[in-house]
Amino acid sequence: MDFAETAGRIIAGERRALARAITLVESRRSDHRAQAQDLLSALREGAGQRQALRIGMSGTPGVGKSSFIESFGLMLTGQGLKVAVLAVDPSSARSGGSILGDKTRMERLSRDRNAFIRPSPSQTELGGVARRTREAVTLCEAAGFDVILIETVGVGQSETTVAEMSDLFILLMAPAGGDELQGVKRGIMEIADMILVNKADGALKDVATRTCADYAGALHLMRKRAYDPAGFPKATTVSAWEGNGLQEAWDDMESLAAWRKSEGHWARRRADQARYWFEEEVRLALLARLHEDSQISARMADLGDAVAAGQVTVAEASQKIMKLL
Ligand SMILES: Nc1nc2c(ncn2[C@@H]2O[C@H](COP(=O)(O)OP(=O)(O)OP(=O)(O)O)[C@@H](O)[C@H]2O)c(=O)[nH]1
Ligand SMILES: [Mg+2]
């Protein structure tokens, strides 16, 4: 593989080269892994300056994520922007890749030549999916996409993972009664830059407006974050079906991004994220080494038994493994 040439194709916006490169970073084969690393290095040199707006998005099943991405994505491509859609879905091994099945809900967007939709790699552990998606984000950015939407259904830690690879984090919500509002995990509210209450149309419009006001109130009570301008984080209503509020939501995202850029928060966040992923990668590599080494993994099993039987303390046992490393 000629890395400089492949990198050149990706940078020139060749979709096939991009799709292949994503397949490469998704591969678990060690020779593919080595190639992926070389390609990413070649791209860093060739396209290091390109930056997309990375938008993380989460919402419970059925809230309308796919419908929103279809309408919102089409609105953006209609304005001449190039839009990529990726997903972090640790449960996709079970469901067979949710975005893939969802392509029916994103039918028009998936046929749009300014859009690129990629289903989540099927993997059970979040660590593996996260790395692959993060690298796919880098590839799409190098390919010149203006906006990258990273979707997750929010299983376990996946929202935090997506937020760590996004510039903005959007929470999509359904119109709901007051009880349901309490069920929103506080940690999720804390990472949200915007809450969009979807389905603000027809019979649901009034309840969506009330739900939105409740979320706005809840956001207002939260601790002020240094990287927010006045008025953020904010809650607004949208309708993926009718398109209401989509332009306003985009205007908000753009002005928030512009403010963060001018105040230095954008660059700082990306730098922190790079550091975070570096440390995560080292952690994963260390764990992988533990499992690959048959002597160490046998010792792990023995010490696991000993810990379970109360013959040795957790601290003592882990020290023994660290010494073997
Ligand atoms: N009234 C109304 N219904 C909507 C809107 N957007 C989505 N829906 C409906 O809500 C249901 C779920 O929409 P999806 O877009 O599949 O939701 P999702 O969040 O992608 O769901 P999962 O992929 O299962 O997590 C479908 O029946 C949609 O037609 C909207 O703006 N208004
Ligand atoms: Mg969906």
Short mmCIF file of C-alpha atoms and ligand atoms in Angstrom, two decimals:
data_model
loop_
_atom_site.label_atom_id
_atom_site.label_comp_id
_atom_site.label_asym_id
_atom_site.label_seq_id
_atom_site.Cartn_x
_atom_site.Cartn_y
_atom_site.Cartn_z
CA MET A 1 0.00 0.00 0.00
CA ASP A 2 1.28 3.42 -0.97
CA PHE A 3 0.29 5.50 2.03
CA ALA A 4 1.11 8.89 0.56
CA GLU A 5 -0.96 8.09 -2.51
CA THR A 6 -3.93 6.75 -0.53
CA ALA A 7 -3.74 9.77 1.75
CA GLY A 8 -3.76 12.00 -1.33
CA ARG A 9 -6.91 10.32 -2.61
CA ILE A 10 -8.67 10.72 0.71
CA ILE A 11 -7.67 14.38 0.91
CA ALA A 12 -8.94 14.85 -2.65
CA GLY A 13 -12.32 13.60 -1.44
CA GLU A 14 -12.45 10.21 -3.18
CA ARG A 15 -15.24 8.35 -1.43
CA ARG A 16 -13.97 4.89 -2.27
CA ALA A 17 -10.58 5.65 -0.80
CA LEU A 18 -12.29 6.97 2.34
CA ALA A 19 -14.57 3.95 2.67
CA ARG A 20 -11.61 1.59 2.28
CA ALA A 21 -9.56 3.49 4.81
CA ILE A 22 -12.40 3.22 7.32
CA THR A 23 -12.56 -0.52 6.70
CA LEU A 24 -8.83 -0.61 7.37
CA VAL A 25 -9.05 1.20 10.71
CA GLU A 26 -11.93 -1.08 11.70
CA SER A 27 -9.93 -4.22 11.06
CA ARG A 28 -8.59 -6.16 14.03
CA ARG A 29 -5.80 -7.83 12.07
CA SER A 30 -2.42 -6.69 13.29
CA ASP A 31 -1.02 -6.11 9.79
CA HIS A 32 -4.05 -3.93 9.01
CA ARG A 33 -3.53 -2.13 12.29
CA ALA A 34 0.04 -1.28 11.31
CA GLN A 35 -1.13 -0.03 7.90
CA ALA A 36 -3.86 2.04 9.50
CA GLN A 37 -1.29 3.72 11.73
CA ASP A 38 0.91 4.58 8.75
CA LEU A 39 -2.03 5.93 6.83
CA LEU A 40 -3.15 8.10 9.74
CA SER A 41 0.37 9.48 10.04
CA ALA A 42 0.48 10.24 6.31
CA LEU A 43 -2.85 12.04 6.64
CA ARG A 44 -1.72 14.08 9.60
CA GLU A 45 1.06 15.47 7.46
CA GLY A 46 -1.16 16.04 4.45
CA ALA A 47 -4.35 17.33 6.01
CA GLY A 48 -3.35 18.41 9.48
CA GLN A 49 -5.02 21.79 9.14
CA ARG A 50 -8.48 20.63 8.13
CA GLN A 51 -11.10 20.81 10.83
CA ALA A 52 -14.70 19.71 10.65
CA LEU A 53 -17.36 20.60 13.18
CA ARG A 54 -17.71 17.34 15.10
CA ILE A 55 -21.17 17.03 16.59
CA GLY A 56 -21.84 14.24 19.07
CA MET A 57 -25.46 13.25 19.40
CA SER A 58 -27.31 10.98 21.76
CA GLY A 59 -30.87 10.06 22.55
CA THR A 60 -32.87 7.09 23.73
CA PRO A 61 -34.25 4.61 21.17
CA GLY A 62 -37.20 6.01 19.25
CA VAL A 63 -36.52 9.66 20.09
CA GLY A 64 -35.92 10.34 16.40
CA LYS A 65 -32.12 10.39 15.99
CA SER A 66 -32.19 8.84 12.52
CA SER A 67 -35.06 11.04 11.39
CA PHE A 68 -33.30 14.10 12.78
CA ILE A 69 -30.01 13.24 11.07
CA GLU A 70 -31.85 12.74 7.78
CA SER A 71 -33.62 16.13 7.92
CA PHE A 72 -30.78 18.04 9.50
CA GLY A 73 -28.18 16.45 7.21
CA LEU A 74 -30.23 17.25 4.10
CA MET A 75 -30.65 20.82 5.24
CA LEU A 76 -26.86 21.16 5.61
CA THR A 77 -26.01 19.50 2.29
CA GLY A 78 -28.64 21.77 0.75
CA GLN A 79 -26.51 24.67 1.99
CA GLY A 80 -23.47 23.23 0.24
CA LEU A 81 -21.91 21.54 3.25
CA LYS A 82 -20.44 18.05 3.24
CA VAL A 83 -21.82 15.87 6.01
CA ALA A 84 -20.51 12.58 7.41
CA VAL A 85 -22.50 10.38 9.80
CA LEU A 86 -20.77 7.88 12.08
CA ALA A 87 -21.99 5.88 15.04
CA VAL A 88 -20.75 4.53 18.34
CA ASP A 89 -22.98 1.66 19.25
CA PRO A 90 -21.41 -0.93 21.51
CA SER A 91 -24.56 -3.05 21.26
CA SER A 92 -24.43 -3.23 17.48
CA ALA A 93 -22.98 -6.74 17.60
CA ARG A 94 -26.38 -7.73 18.89
CA SER A 95 -28.58 -5.67 16.61
CA GLY A 96 -26.41 -6.09 13.54
CA GLY A 97 -25.48 -2.43 13.30
CA SER A 98 -28.25 -0.01 14.06
CA ILE A 99 -27.33 2.73 11.60
CA LEU A 100 -27.22 0.19 8.83
CA GLY A 101 -30.81 -0.91 9.40
CA ASP A 102 -31.52 2.76 9.86
CA LYS A 103 -30.36 3.69 6.42
CA THR A 104 -33.98 3.30 5.42
CA ARG A 105 -34.78 6.21 7.74
CA MET A 106 -31.91 8.10 6.14
CA GLU A 107 -32.74 7.10 2.62
CA ARG A 108 -32.43 10.46 0.96
CA LEU A 109 -29.34 11.44 2.91
CA SER A 110 -27.60 8.16 2.09
CA ARG A 111 -28.10 8.88 -1.61
CA ASP A 112 -26.86 12.47 -1.31
CA ARG A 113 -23.42 12.79 -2.82
CA ASN A 114 -22.43 15.37 -0.24
CA ALA A 115 -23.23 12.95 2.56
CA PHE A 116 -21.38 9.90 3.79
CA ILE A 117 -23.04 7.47 6.20
CA ARG A 118 -21.09 4.76 7.92
CA PRO A 119 -22.63 2.22 10.29
CA SER A 120 -21.01 1.40 13.59
CA PRO A 121 -18.42 -1.35 13.45
CA SER A 122 -19.87 -4.41 15.13
CA GLN A 123 -17.94 -4.94 18.31
CA THR A 124 -18.99 -5.71 21.79
CA GLU A 125 -16.52 -3.71 23.79
CA LEU A 126 -16.76 0.04 23.81
CA GLY A 127 -12.98 0.53 23.78
CA GLY A 128 -12.63 -1.05 20.35
CA VAL A 129 -15.62 0.76 18.86
CA ALA A 130 -14.42 4.05 20.29
CA ARG A 131 -10.98 3.83 18.74
CA ARG A 132 -12.34 2.86 15.35
CA THR A 133 -14.92 5.63 15.35
CA ARG A 134 -12.39 8.20 16.49
CA GLU A 135 -10.08 7.21 13.66
CA ALA A 136 -12.98 7.29 11.20
CA VAL A 137 -13.66 10.85 12.40
CA THR A 138 -10.04 11.74 11.59
CA LEU A 139 -10.39 10.19 8.14
CA CYS A 140 -13.62 12.06 7.38
CA GLU A 141 -12.05 15.28 8.57
CA ALA A 142 -9.07 14.75 6.27
CA ALA A 143 -11.51 14.00 3.44
CA GLY A 144 -12.85 17.53 3.80
CA PHE A 145 -16.22 16.98 5.46
CA ASP A 146 -17.54 20.15 7.04
CA VAL A 147 -19.77 18.50 9.61
CA ILE A 148 -19.34 15.09 11.23
CA LEU A 149 -22.31 13.76 13.17
CA ILE A 150 -21.43 11.03 15.65
CA GLU A 151 -24.50 9.21 16.90
CA THR A 152 -24.91 6.99 19.92
CA VAL A 153 -27.90 5.40 21.60
CA GLY A 154 -26.33 6.03 24.97
CA VAL A 155 -25.64 2.57 26.30
CA GLY A 156 -23.48 2.65 29.42
CA GLN A 157 -20.53 4.96 28.93
CA SER A 158 -21.03 5.58 25.23
CA GLU A 159 -22.22 9.19 25.62
CA THR A 160 -19.05 10.17 27.45
CA THR A 161 -17.02 8.38 24.81
CA VAL A 162 -18.76 10.28 22.02
CA ALA A 163 -18.44 13.58 23.86
CA GLU A 164 -14.67 12.96 24.08
CA MET A 165 -14.45 12.95 20.29
CA SER A 166 -16.85 15.84 19.64
CA ASP A 167 -16.66 19.62 19.60
CA LEU A 168 -20.33 19.92 20.51
CA PHE A 169 -22.60 17.46 22.23
CA ILE A 170 -26.32 17.42 21.48
CA LEU A 171 -28.95 15.55 23.42
CA LEU A 172 -32.11 14.67 21.55
CA MET A 173 -35.19 14.28 23.75
CA ALA A 174 -38.79 13.30 23.28
CA PRO A 175 -41.78 15.29 24.52
CA ALA A 176 -42.56 13.84 27.94
CA GLY A 177 -44.35 14.35 31.22
CA GLY A 178 -42.59 15.74 34.29
CA ASP A 179 -41.77 12.30 35.73
CA GLU A 180 -39.66 11.26 32.81
CA LEU A 181 -37.58 14.39 33.03
CA GLN A 182 -36.25 13.23 36.37
CA GLY A 183 -34.99 10.05 34.78
CA VAL A 184 -32.38 11.84 32.67
CA LYS A 185 -28.97 10.95 33.99
CA ARG A 186 -27.41 14.01 35.53
CA GLY A 187 -24.03 13.22 34.01
CA ILE A 188 -25.56 13.41 30.55
CA MET A 189 -27.12 16.79 31.22
CA GLU A 190 -23.70 17.98 32.35
CA ILE A 191 -22.02 17.17 29.07
CA ALA A 192 -24.80 18.50 26.84
CA ASP A 193 -24.29 21.77 24.96
CA MET A 194 -27.80 21.74 23.60
CA ILE A 195 -30.94 19.78 24.31
CA LEU A 196 -33.25 19.45 21.33
CA VAL A 197 -36.78 18.31 22.11
CA ASN A 198 -37.87 16.54 18.93
CA LYS A 199 -41.37 15.83 17.61
CA ALA A 200 -42.54 19.39 18.25
CA ASP A 201 -45.30 19.00 15.69
CA GLY A 202 -48.99 18.19 15.48
CA ALA A 203 -50.56 16.92 18.68
CA LEU A 204 -47.17 16.74 20.39
CA LYS A 205 -46.25 20.38 19.87
CA ASP A 206 -47.60 21.70 23.17
CA VAL A 207 -46.12 19.00 25.31
CA ALA A 208 -42.79 19.41 23.46
CA THR A 209 -42.82 23.12 24.29
CA ARG A 210 -43.50 22.40 27.97
CA THR A 211 -40.83 19.68 28.06
CA CYS A 212 -38.37 22.11 26.52
CA ALA A 213 -39.12 24.72 29.18
CA ASP A 214 -38.54 22.09 31.88
CA TYR A 215 -35.16 21.17 30.43
CA ALA A 216 -34.22 24.81 30.03
CA GLY A 217 -34.99 25.27 33.72
CA ALA A 218 -32.93 22.23 34.68
CA LEU A 219 -29.98 23.42 32.58
CA HIS A 220 -30.21 26.84 34.16
CA LEU A 221 -29.77 25.34 37.61
CA MET A 222 -26.57 23.61 36.68
CA ARG A 223 -23.10 24.84 37.45
CA LYS A 224 -21.79 27.36 34.96
CA ARG A 225 -19.10 25.99 32.67
CA ALA A 226 -16.16 28.16 31.59
CA TYR A 227 -16.50 27.12 27.96
CA ASP A 228 -20.08 28.36 27.53
CA PRO A 229 -21.13 31.79 26.26
CA ALA A 230 -24.26 33.44 27.66
CA GLY A 231 -27.38 31.43 26.93
CA PHE A 232 -25.65 28.03 26.77
CA PRO A 233 -26.24 25.19 27.33
CA LYS A 234 -29.70 25.71 25.88
CA ALA A 235 -32.85 23.76 25.16
CA THR A 236 -34.95 24.25 22.03
CA THR A 237 -37.67 22.39 20.17
CA VAL A 238 -37.32 20.80 16.74
CA SER A 239 -39.33 18.61 14.44
CA ALA A 240 -37.42 16.20 12.25
CA TRP A 241 -40.64 15.56 10.34
CA GLU A 242 -41.59 19.14 9.58
CA GLY A 243 -38.16 20.71 9.80
CA ASN A 244 -39.14 23.24 12.45
CA GLY A 245 -36.26 24.59 14.48
CA LEU A 246 -33.54 22.89 12.46
CA GLN A 247 -32.10 26.08 11.00
CA GLU A 248 -32.23 27.77 14.42
CA ALA A 249 -30.46 24.78 15.99
CA TRP A 250 -27.75 24.98 13.33
CA ASP A 251 -27.36 28.72 13.86
CA ASP A 252 -26.91 28.05 17.58
CA MET A 253 -24.32 25.34 16.92
CA GLU A 254 -22.39 27.61 14.61
CA SER A 255 -22.39 30.55 16.95
CA LEU A 256 -21.37 28.36 19.89
CA ALA A 257 -18.52 26.88 17.84
CA ALA A 258 -17.40 30.33 16.67
CA TRP A 259 -17.38 31.67 20.21
CA ARG A 260 -15.39 28.71 21.52
CA LYS A 261 -12.89 29.13 18.71
CA SER A 262 -12.39 32.81 19.36
CA GLU A 263 -12.03 32.26 23.12
CA GLY A 264 -9.53 29.43 22.76
CA HIS A 265 -11.84 26.77 24.22
CA TRP A 266 -12.11 24.88 20.96
CA ALA A 267 -8.36 24.32 20.59
CA ARG A 268 -7.98 23.54 24.28
CA ARG A 269 -10.72 20.94 24.15
CA ARG A 270 -9.19 19.24 21.15
CA ALA A 271 -5.81 19.21 22.84
CA ASP A 272 -7.32 17.69 26.00
CA GLN A 273 -9.12 15.12 23.89
CA ALA A 274 -5.90 14.14 22.11
CA ARG A 275 -4.24 13.64 25.48
CA TYR A 276 -7.21 11.62 26.74
CA TRP A 277 -7.17 9.28 23.73
CA PHE A 278 -3.44 8.84 23.92
CA GLU A 279 -3.73 7.70 27.53
CA GLU A 280 -6.70 5.49 26.64
CA GLU A 281 -4.71 3.90 23.84
CA VAL A 282 -1.83 3.14 26.20
CA ARG A 283 -4.27 1.63 28.68
CA LEU A 284 -5.80 -0.59 26.00
CA ALA A 285 -2.38 -1.63 24.70
CA LEU A 286 -1.27 -2.59 28.21
CA LEU A 287 -4.40 -4.66 28.73
CA ALA A 288 -3.90 -6.32 25.36
CA ARG A 289 -0.35 -7.23 26.33
CA LEU A 290 -1.59 -8.81 29.55
CA HIS A 291 -3.95 -11.02 27.60
CA GLU A 292 -1.52 -11.90 24.81
CA ASP A 293 1.25 -13.11 27.11
CA SER A 294 0.31 -16.67 28.02
CA GLN A 295 2.53 -16.72 31.09
CA ILE A 296 1.01 -13.53 32.44
CA SER A 297 -2.54 -14.52 31.66
CA ALA A 298 -2.06 -17.88 33.39
CA ARG A 299 -0.70 -16.02 36.41
CA MET A 300 -3.68 -13.64 36.22
CA ALA A 301 -6.05 -16.61 36.38
CA ASP A 302 -4.22 -18.12 39.35
CA LEU A 303 -4.08 -14.85 41.22
CA GLY A 304 -7.75 -14.28 40.41
CA ASP A 305 -8.53 -17.55 42.15
CA ALA A 306 -6.34 -16.64 45.08
CA VAL A 307 -8.04 -13.26 45.44
CA ALA A 308 -11.45 -14.90 45.22
CA ALA A 309 -10.48 -17.36 47.94
CA GLY A 310 -9.25 -14.55 50.16
CA GLN A 311 -5.69 -15.89 50.23
CA VAL A 312 -4.16 -12.69 48.94
CA THR A 313 -5.28 -9.06 48.87
CA VAL A 314 -6.29 -7.31 45.64
CA ALA A 315 -3.41 -4.85 46.04
CA GLU A 316 -0.86 -7.60 46.57
CA ALA A 317 -2.09 -9.64 43.59
CA SER A 318 -2.08 -6.71 41.18
CA GLN A 319 1.41 -5.75 42.33
CA LYS A 320 2.58 -9.23 41.37
CA ILE A 321 1.21 -8.80 37.85
CA MET A 322 2.77 -5.36 37.49
CA LYS A 323 6.13 -6.84 38.39
CA LEU A 324 5.75 -9.43 35.62
CA LEU A 325 5.13 -6.66 33.10
N1 LIG B 1 -44.15 13.29 15.30
C1 LIG B 1 -42.87 13.07 15.02
N2 LIG B 1 -42.40 11.80 14.98
C2 LIG B 1 -41.10 11.61 14.71
C3 LIG B 1 -40.22 12.69 14.45
N3 LIG B 1 -38.98 12.19 14.23
C4 LIG B 1 -39.09 10.86 14.34
N4 LIG B 1 -40.36 10.50 14.60
C5 LIG B 1 -40.86 9.11 14.71
O1 LIG B 1 -40.31 8.49 15.85
C6 LIG B 1 -40.02 7.13 15.58
C7 LIG B 1 -38.56 6.84 15.84
O2 LIG B 1 -37.76 7.58 14.93
P1 LIG B 1 -36.25 7.19 14.61
O3 LIG B 1 -35.72 8.28 13.78
O4 LIG B 1 -36.15 5.82 14.09
O5 LIG B 1 -35.63 7.21 16.08
P2 LIG B 1 -34.18 6.76 16.58
O6 LIG B 1 -33.86 7.62 17.73
O7 LIG B 1 -33.24 6.72 15.44
O8 LIG B 1 -34.44 5.28 17.10
P3 LIG B 1 -33.37 4.11 17.30
O9 LIG B 1 -32.57 4.00 16.05
O10 LIG B 1 -34.21 2.91 17.58
O11 LIG B 1 -32.54 4.47 18.50
C8 LIG B 1 -40.43 6.87 14.13
O12 LIG B 1 -41.71 6.34 14.10
C9 LIG B 1 -40.40 8.27 13.53
O13 LIG B 1 -41.24 8.41 12.42
C10 LIG B 1 -40.77 14.03 14.48
O14 LIG B 1 -40.08 15.04 14.25
N5 LIG B 1 -42.08 14.14 14.76
MG MG B 2 -32.00 5.28 14.66
#
